[in-house]
Coordinates of C-alpha atoms and ligand atoms in Angstrom, one line a residue:
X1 CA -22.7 158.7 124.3
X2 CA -22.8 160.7 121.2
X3 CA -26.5 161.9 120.4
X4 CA -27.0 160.0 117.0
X5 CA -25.3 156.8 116.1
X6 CA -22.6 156.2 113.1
X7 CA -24.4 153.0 111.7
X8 CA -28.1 153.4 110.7
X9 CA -29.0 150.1 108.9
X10 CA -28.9 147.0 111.6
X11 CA -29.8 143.3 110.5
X12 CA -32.3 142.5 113.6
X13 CA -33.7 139.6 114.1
X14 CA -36.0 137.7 116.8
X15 CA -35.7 134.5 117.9
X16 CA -39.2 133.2 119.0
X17 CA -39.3 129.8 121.0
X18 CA -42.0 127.5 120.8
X19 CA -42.3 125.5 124.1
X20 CA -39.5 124.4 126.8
X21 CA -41.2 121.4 128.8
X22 CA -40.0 120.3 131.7
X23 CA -38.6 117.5 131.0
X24 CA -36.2 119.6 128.0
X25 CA -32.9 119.8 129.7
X26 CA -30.8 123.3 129.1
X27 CA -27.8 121.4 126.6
X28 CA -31.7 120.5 124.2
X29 CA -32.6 124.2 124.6
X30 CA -29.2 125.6 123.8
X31 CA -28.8 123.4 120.6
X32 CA -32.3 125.2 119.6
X33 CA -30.8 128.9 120.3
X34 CA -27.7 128.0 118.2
X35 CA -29.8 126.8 115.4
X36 CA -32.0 130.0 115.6
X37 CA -28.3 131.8 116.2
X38 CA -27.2 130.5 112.8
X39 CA -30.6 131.1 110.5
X40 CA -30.4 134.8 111.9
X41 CA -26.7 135.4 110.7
X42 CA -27.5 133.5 107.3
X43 CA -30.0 136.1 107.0
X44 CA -27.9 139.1 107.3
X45 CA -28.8 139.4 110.7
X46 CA -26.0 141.0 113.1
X47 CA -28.3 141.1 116.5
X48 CA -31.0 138.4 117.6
X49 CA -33.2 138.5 120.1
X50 CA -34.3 135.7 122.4
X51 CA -37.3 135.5 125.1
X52 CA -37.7 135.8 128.8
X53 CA -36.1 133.3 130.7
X54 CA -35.1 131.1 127.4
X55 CA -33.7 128.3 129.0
X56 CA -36.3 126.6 130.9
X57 CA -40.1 125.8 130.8
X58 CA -41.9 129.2 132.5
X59 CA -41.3 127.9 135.7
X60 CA -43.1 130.4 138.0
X61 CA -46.3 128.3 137.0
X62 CA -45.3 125.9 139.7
X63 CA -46.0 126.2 143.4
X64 CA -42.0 125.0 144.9
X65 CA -39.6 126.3 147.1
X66 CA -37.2 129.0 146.1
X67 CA -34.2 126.4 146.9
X68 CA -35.7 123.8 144.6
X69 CA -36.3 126.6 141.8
X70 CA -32.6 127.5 142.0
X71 CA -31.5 124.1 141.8
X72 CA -33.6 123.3 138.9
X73 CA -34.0 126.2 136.9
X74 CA -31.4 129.7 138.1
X75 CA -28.0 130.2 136.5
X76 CA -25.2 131.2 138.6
X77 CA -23.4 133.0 136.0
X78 CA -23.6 134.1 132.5
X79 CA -22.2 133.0 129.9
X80 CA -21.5 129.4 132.1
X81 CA -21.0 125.9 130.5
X82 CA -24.4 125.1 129.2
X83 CA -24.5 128.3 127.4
X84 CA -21.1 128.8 126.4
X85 CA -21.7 127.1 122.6
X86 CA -24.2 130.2 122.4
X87 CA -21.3 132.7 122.8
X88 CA -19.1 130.3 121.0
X89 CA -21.6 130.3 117.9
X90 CA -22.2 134.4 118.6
X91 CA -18.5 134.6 118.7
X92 CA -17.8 132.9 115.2
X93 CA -20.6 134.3 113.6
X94 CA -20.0 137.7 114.8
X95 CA -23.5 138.2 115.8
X96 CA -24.6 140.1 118.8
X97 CA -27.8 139.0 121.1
X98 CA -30.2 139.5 124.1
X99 CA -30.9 136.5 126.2
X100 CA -33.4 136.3 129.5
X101 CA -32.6 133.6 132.1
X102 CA -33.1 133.1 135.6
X103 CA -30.1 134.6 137.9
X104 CA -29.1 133.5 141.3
X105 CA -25.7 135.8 142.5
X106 CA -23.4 134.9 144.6
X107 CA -24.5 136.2 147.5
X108 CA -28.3 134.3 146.8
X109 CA -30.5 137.3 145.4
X110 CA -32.3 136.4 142.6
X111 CA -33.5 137.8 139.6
X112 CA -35.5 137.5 136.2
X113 CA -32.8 138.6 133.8
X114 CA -31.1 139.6 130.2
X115 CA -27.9 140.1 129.3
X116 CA -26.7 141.8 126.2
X117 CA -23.6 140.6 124.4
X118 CA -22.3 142.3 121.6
X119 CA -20.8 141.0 118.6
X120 CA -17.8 139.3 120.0
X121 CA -19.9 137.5 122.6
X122 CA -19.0 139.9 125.6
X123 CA -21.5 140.9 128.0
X124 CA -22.5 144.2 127.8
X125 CA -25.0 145.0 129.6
X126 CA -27.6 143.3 132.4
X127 CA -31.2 144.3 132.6
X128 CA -33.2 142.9 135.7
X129 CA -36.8 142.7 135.4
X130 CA -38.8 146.0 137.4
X131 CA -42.9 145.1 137.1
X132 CA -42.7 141.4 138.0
X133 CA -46.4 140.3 137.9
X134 CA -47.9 138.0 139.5
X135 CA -47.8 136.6 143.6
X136 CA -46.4 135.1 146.2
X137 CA -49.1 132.9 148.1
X138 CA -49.9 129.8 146.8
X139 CA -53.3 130.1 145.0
X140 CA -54.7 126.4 145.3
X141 CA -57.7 126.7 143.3
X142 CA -56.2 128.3 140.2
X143 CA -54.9 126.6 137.5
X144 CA -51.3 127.3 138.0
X145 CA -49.1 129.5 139.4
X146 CA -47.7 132.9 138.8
X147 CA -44.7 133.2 141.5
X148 CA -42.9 135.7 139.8
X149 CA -43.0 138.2 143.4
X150 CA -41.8 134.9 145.1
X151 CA -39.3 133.6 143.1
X152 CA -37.7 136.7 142.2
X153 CA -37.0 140.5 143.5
X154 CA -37.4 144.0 141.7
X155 CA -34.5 144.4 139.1
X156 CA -32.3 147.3 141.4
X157 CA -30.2 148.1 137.7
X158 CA -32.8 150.5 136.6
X159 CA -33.9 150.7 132.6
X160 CA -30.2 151.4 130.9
X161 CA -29.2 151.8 127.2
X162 CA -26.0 150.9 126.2
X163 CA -24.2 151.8 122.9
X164 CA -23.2 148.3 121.1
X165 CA -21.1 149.4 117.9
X166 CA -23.1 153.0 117.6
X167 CA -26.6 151.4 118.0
X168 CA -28.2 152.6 121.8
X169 CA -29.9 149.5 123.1
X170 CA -32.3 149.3 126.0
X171 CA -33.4 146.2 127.3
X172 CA -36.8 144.7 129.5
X173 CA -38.5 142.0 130.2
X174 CA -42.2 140.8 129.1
X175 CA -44.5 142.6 131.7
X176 CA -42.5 145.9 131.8
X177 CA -43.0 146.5 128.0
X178 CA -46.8 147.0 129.2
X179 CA -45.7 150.2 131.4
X180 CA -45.0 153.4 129.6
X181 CA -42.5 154.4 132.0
X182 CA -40.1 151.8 131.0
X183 CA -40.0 152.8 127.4
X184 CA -39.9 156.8 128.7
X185 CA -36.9 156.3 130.5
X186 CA -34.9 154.7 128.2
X187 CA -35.9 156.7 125.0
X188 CA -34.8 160.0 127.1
X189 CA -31.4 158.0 127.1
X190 CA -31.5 158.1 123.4
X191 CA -32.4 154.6 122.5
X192 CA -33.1 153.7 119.4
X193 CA -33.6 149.9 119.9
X194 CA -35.9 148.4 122.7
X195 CA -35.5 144.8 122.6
X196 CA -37.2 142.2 125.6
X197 CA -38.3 138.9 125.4
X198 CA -41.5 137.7 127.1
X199 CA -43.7 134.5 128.6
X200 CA -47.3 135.6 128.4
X201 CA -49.6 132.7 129.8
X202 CA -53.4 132.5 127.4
X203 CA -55.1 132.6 130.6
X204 CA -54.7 135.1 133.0
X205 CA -55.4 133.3 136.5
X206 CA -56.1 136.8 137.9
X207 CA -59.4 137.8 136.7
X208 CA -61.5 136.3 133.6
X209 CA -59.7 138.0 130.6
X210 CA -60.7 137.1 127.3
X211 CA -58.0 135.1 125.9
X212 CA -57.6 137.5 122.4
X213 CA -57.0 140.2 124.8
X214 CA -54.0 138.9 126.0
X215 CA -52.6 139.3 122.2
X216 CA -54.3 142.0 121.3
X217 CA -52.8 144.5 124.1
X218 CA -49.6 142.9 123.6
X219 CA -49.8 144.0 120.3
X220 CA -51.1 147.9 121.2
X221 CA -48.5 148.4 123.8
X222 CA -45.1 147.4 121.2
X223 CA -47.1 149.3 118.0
X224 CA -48.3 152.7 120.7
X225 CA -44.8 152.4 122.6
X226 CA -43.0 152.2 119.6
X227 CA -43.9 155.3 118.2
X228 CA -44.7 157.6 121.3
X229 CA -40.7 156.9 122.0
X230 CA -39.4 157.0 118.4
X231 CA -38.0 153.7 119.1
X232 CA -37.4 150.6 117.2
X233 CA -38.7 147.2 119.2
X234 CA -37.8 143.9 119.0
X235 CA -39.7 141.2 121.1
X236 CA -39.4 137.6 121.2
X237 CA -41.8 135.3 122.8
X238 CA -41.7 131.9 124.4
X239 CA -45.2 130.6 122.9
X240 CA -47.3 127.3 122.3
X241 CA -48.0 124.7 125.3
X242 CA -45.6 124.2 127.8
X243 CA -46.5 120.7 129.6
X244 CA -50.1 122.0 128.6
X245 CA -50.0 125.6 129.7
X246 CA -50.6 127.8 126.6
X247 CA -48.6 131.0 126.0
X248 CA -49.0 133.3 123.0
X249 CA -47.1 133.8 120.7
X250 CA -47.5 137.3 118.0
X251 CA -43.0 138.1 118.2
X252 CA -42.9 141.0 115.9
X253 CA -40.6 143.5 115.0
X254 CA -42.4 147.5 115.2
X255 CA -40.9 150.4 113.7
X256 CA -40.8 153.7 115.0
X257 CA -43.9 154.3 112.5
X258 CA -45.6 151.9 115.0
X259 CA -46.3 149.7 112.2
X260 CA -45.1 146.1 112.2
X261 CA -42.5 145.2 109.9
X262 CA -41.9 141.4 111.0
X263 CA -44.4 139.1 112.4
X264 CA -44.0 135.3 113.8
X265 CA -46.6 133.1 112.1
X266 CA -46.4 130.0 114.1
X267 CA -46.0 128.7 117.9
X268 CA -42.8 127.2 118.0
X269 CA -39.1 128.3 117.2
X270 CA -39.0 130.9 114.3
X271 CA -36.7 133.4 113.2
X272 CA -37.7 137.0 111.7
X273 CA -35.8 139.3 110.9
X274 CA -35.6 142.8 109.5
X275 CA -33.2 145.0 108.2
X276 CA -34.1 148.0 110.2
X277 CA -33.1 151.7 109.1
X278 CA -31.9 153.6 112.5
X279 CA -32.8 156.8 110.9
X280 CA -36.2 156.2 110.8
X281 CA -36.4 157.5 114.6
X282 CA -33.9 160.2 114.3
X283 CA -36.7 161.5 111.9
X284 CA -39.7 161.1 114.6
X285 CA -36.7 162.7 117.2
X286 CA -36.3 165.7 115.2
X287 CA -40.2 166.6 114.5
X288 CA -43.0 165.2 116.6
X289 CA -41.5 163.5 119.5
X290 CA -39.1 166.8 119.8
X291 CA -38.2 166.0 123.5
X292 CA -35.8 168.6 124.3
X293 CA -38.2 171.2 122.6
X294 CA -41.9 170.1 123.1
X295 CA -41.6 167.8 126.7
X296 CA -43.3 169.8 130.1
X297 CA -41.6 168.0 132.8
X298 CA -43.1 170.3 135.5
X299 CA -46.5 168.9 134.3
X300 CA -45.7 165.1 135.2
X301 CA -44.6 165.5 138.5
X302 CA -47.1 163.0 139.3
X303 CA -45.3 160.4 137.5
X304 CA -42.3 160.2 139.9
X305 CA -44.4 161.3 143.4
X306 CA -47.2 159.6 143.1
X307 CA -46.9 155.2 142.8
X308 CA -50.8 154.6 142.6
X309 CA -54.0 156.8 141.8
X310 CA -54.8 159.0 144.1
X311 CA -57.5 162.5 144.8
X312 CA -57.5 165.1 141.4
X313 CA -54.7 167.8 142.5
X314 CA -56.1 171.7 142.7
X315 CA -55.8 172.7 139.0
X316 CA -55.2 176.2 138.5
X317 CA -58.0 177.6 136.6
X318 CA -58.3 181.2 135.0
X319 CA -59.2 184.1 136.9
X320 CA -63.0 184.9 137.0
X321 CA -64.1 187.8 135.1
Ligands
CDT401 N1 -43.8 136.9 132.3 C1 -44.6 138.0 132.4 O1 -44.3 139.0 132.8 N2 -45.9 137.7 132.0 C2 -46.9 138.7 132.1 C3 -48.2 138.1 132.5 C4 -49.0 138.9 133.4 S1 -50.4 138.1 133.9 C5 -50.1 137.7 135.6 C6 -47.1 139.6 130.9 O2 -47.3 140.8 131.0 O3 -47.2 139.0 129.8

């Protein structure tokens, strides 16, 4: 891969969903992808971005068994026939995109994953979801359910970037854009474009969050992540109630300023889009975030040794006089 792209102007847009009920079989959702699909090409756009697991109702909500979840809601291959109109529209439009789904392989391992597929509807690349929040137990006196660590495992395809027509691309999924690592280790790959879709429930069943939080550090970890990686981001969200579980919404677009360019206004399908310089990182590359001249691996060691907190190392300290 050759250090700095050929193209530096790329119509992106994101393809926010407002809810997927339920009842809202996956030929309903499709149709609403396709029509999303088509706005973002009418606006220039040549790559759109869709959420986490964009073909179903956030089903880890609700307490089942793994073999009734893959019945109802994993995909056994991607693109397959309820999808195929999205590639077909991709295809004849010429437009590249990122989609999340549910995916069951052949041999039965499943996982919360994207798929890129560039602009003549091939799959480039597959990203499997690493932080998956949540639990496995069946928590009776909450509200509902996040079954995320039961329903799925930890993505084993690492955080890649892959070069789709001379733009690097990394992709993740919702809770991993709130770890820096993930960002870190695709930015030393030389991305230039982040894109990840997401389903953050209002109300976080684990402790008593106030509910602008949930936006709010949503909002710091795209804008902070952004810029500390020199990295263009593009994240769409499936928002609104769901069968009357609330998730926000706030899709946006960040630059590598950490400023937002694009913004979703409302909680239900919407298309933004931006016509997003490349450059603009190379810039923050070549001066402040310098890797290659001001990164001190040797000082992170911790990073990779250590997985949770643990006792203050022995710092070396200057010699006494
Ligand atoms: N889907 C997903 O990863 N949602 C998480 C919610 C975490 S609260 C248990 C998120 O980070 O938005």
């Amino acid at each position: 891969m050759s250090k700095t792209s050929t193209r530096r102007k790329l119509g992106l847009a994101v393809a926010q969903m407002g809810p997927v009920h339920l009842a809202d079989d996956r030929a309903a959702v499709v149709k609403r992808l396709v029509a999303m699909m088509r706005e973002a090409a009418s606006r220039g756009s040549e790559f759109v971005v869709f959420p986490e697991l964009a073909l179903t109702t956030f089903f880890p909500r609700y307490w089942m068994s793994e073999a009734e979840a893959v019945e109802r809601f994993f995909e056994r291959s991607m693109p397959n026939a309820d999808v195929q109109p999205l590639f077909d529209t991709a295809r004849d439009l010429g437009i590249g995109f990122y989609l999340g789904y549910a995916e069951i392989t052949p041999d039965g391992r499943r996982f919360n994953t994207a798929v890129l597929v560039d602009r003549t509807a091939r799959v480039i690349g597959k990203y499997r979801k690493i932080h998956l929040p949540g639990h496995d137990d069946h928590k009776v006196d909450a509200p509902f359910q996040h079954l995320e660590k039961k329903f799925f495992e930890v993505g084993d395809l690492g955080f890649g970037v892959w070069d789709m027509e001379g733009t690097h691309v990394g992709m993740c999924l919702c809770n991993d854009r709130r770890w820096p690592e993930t960002y870190r280790v695709m930015s030393l790959q030389s991305a230039e474009l982040i894109v990840l879709g997401y389903n953050t429930p209002s109300l976080n069943i684990h402790w008593n969050e106030p509910a602008h939080w949930r936006t709010s550090t949503h909002e710091i970890v795209l804008q902070a992540s952004a810029y500390q990686n020199a990295v263009w981001i593009g994240a769409a969200g499936k928002c609104g109630s769901e069968d009357g579980h609330h998730m926000i919404g706030s899709s946006m677009i960040v630059a590598p300023s950490g400023e937002i360019v694009a913004r979703s206004t409302y909680e239900e399908d919407e298309v933004i889009t931006a016509h997003i310089d490349l450059a603009m990182g190379q810039t923050f590359r070549e001066h402040v975030f310098n890797f290659a001249k001001h990164r001190s691996p040797h000082h992170y060691r911790l990073i990779v040794e250590r997985t949770g907190a643990g006792e203050p190392l022995p710092t070396r300290q200057p010699d006494a006089d």
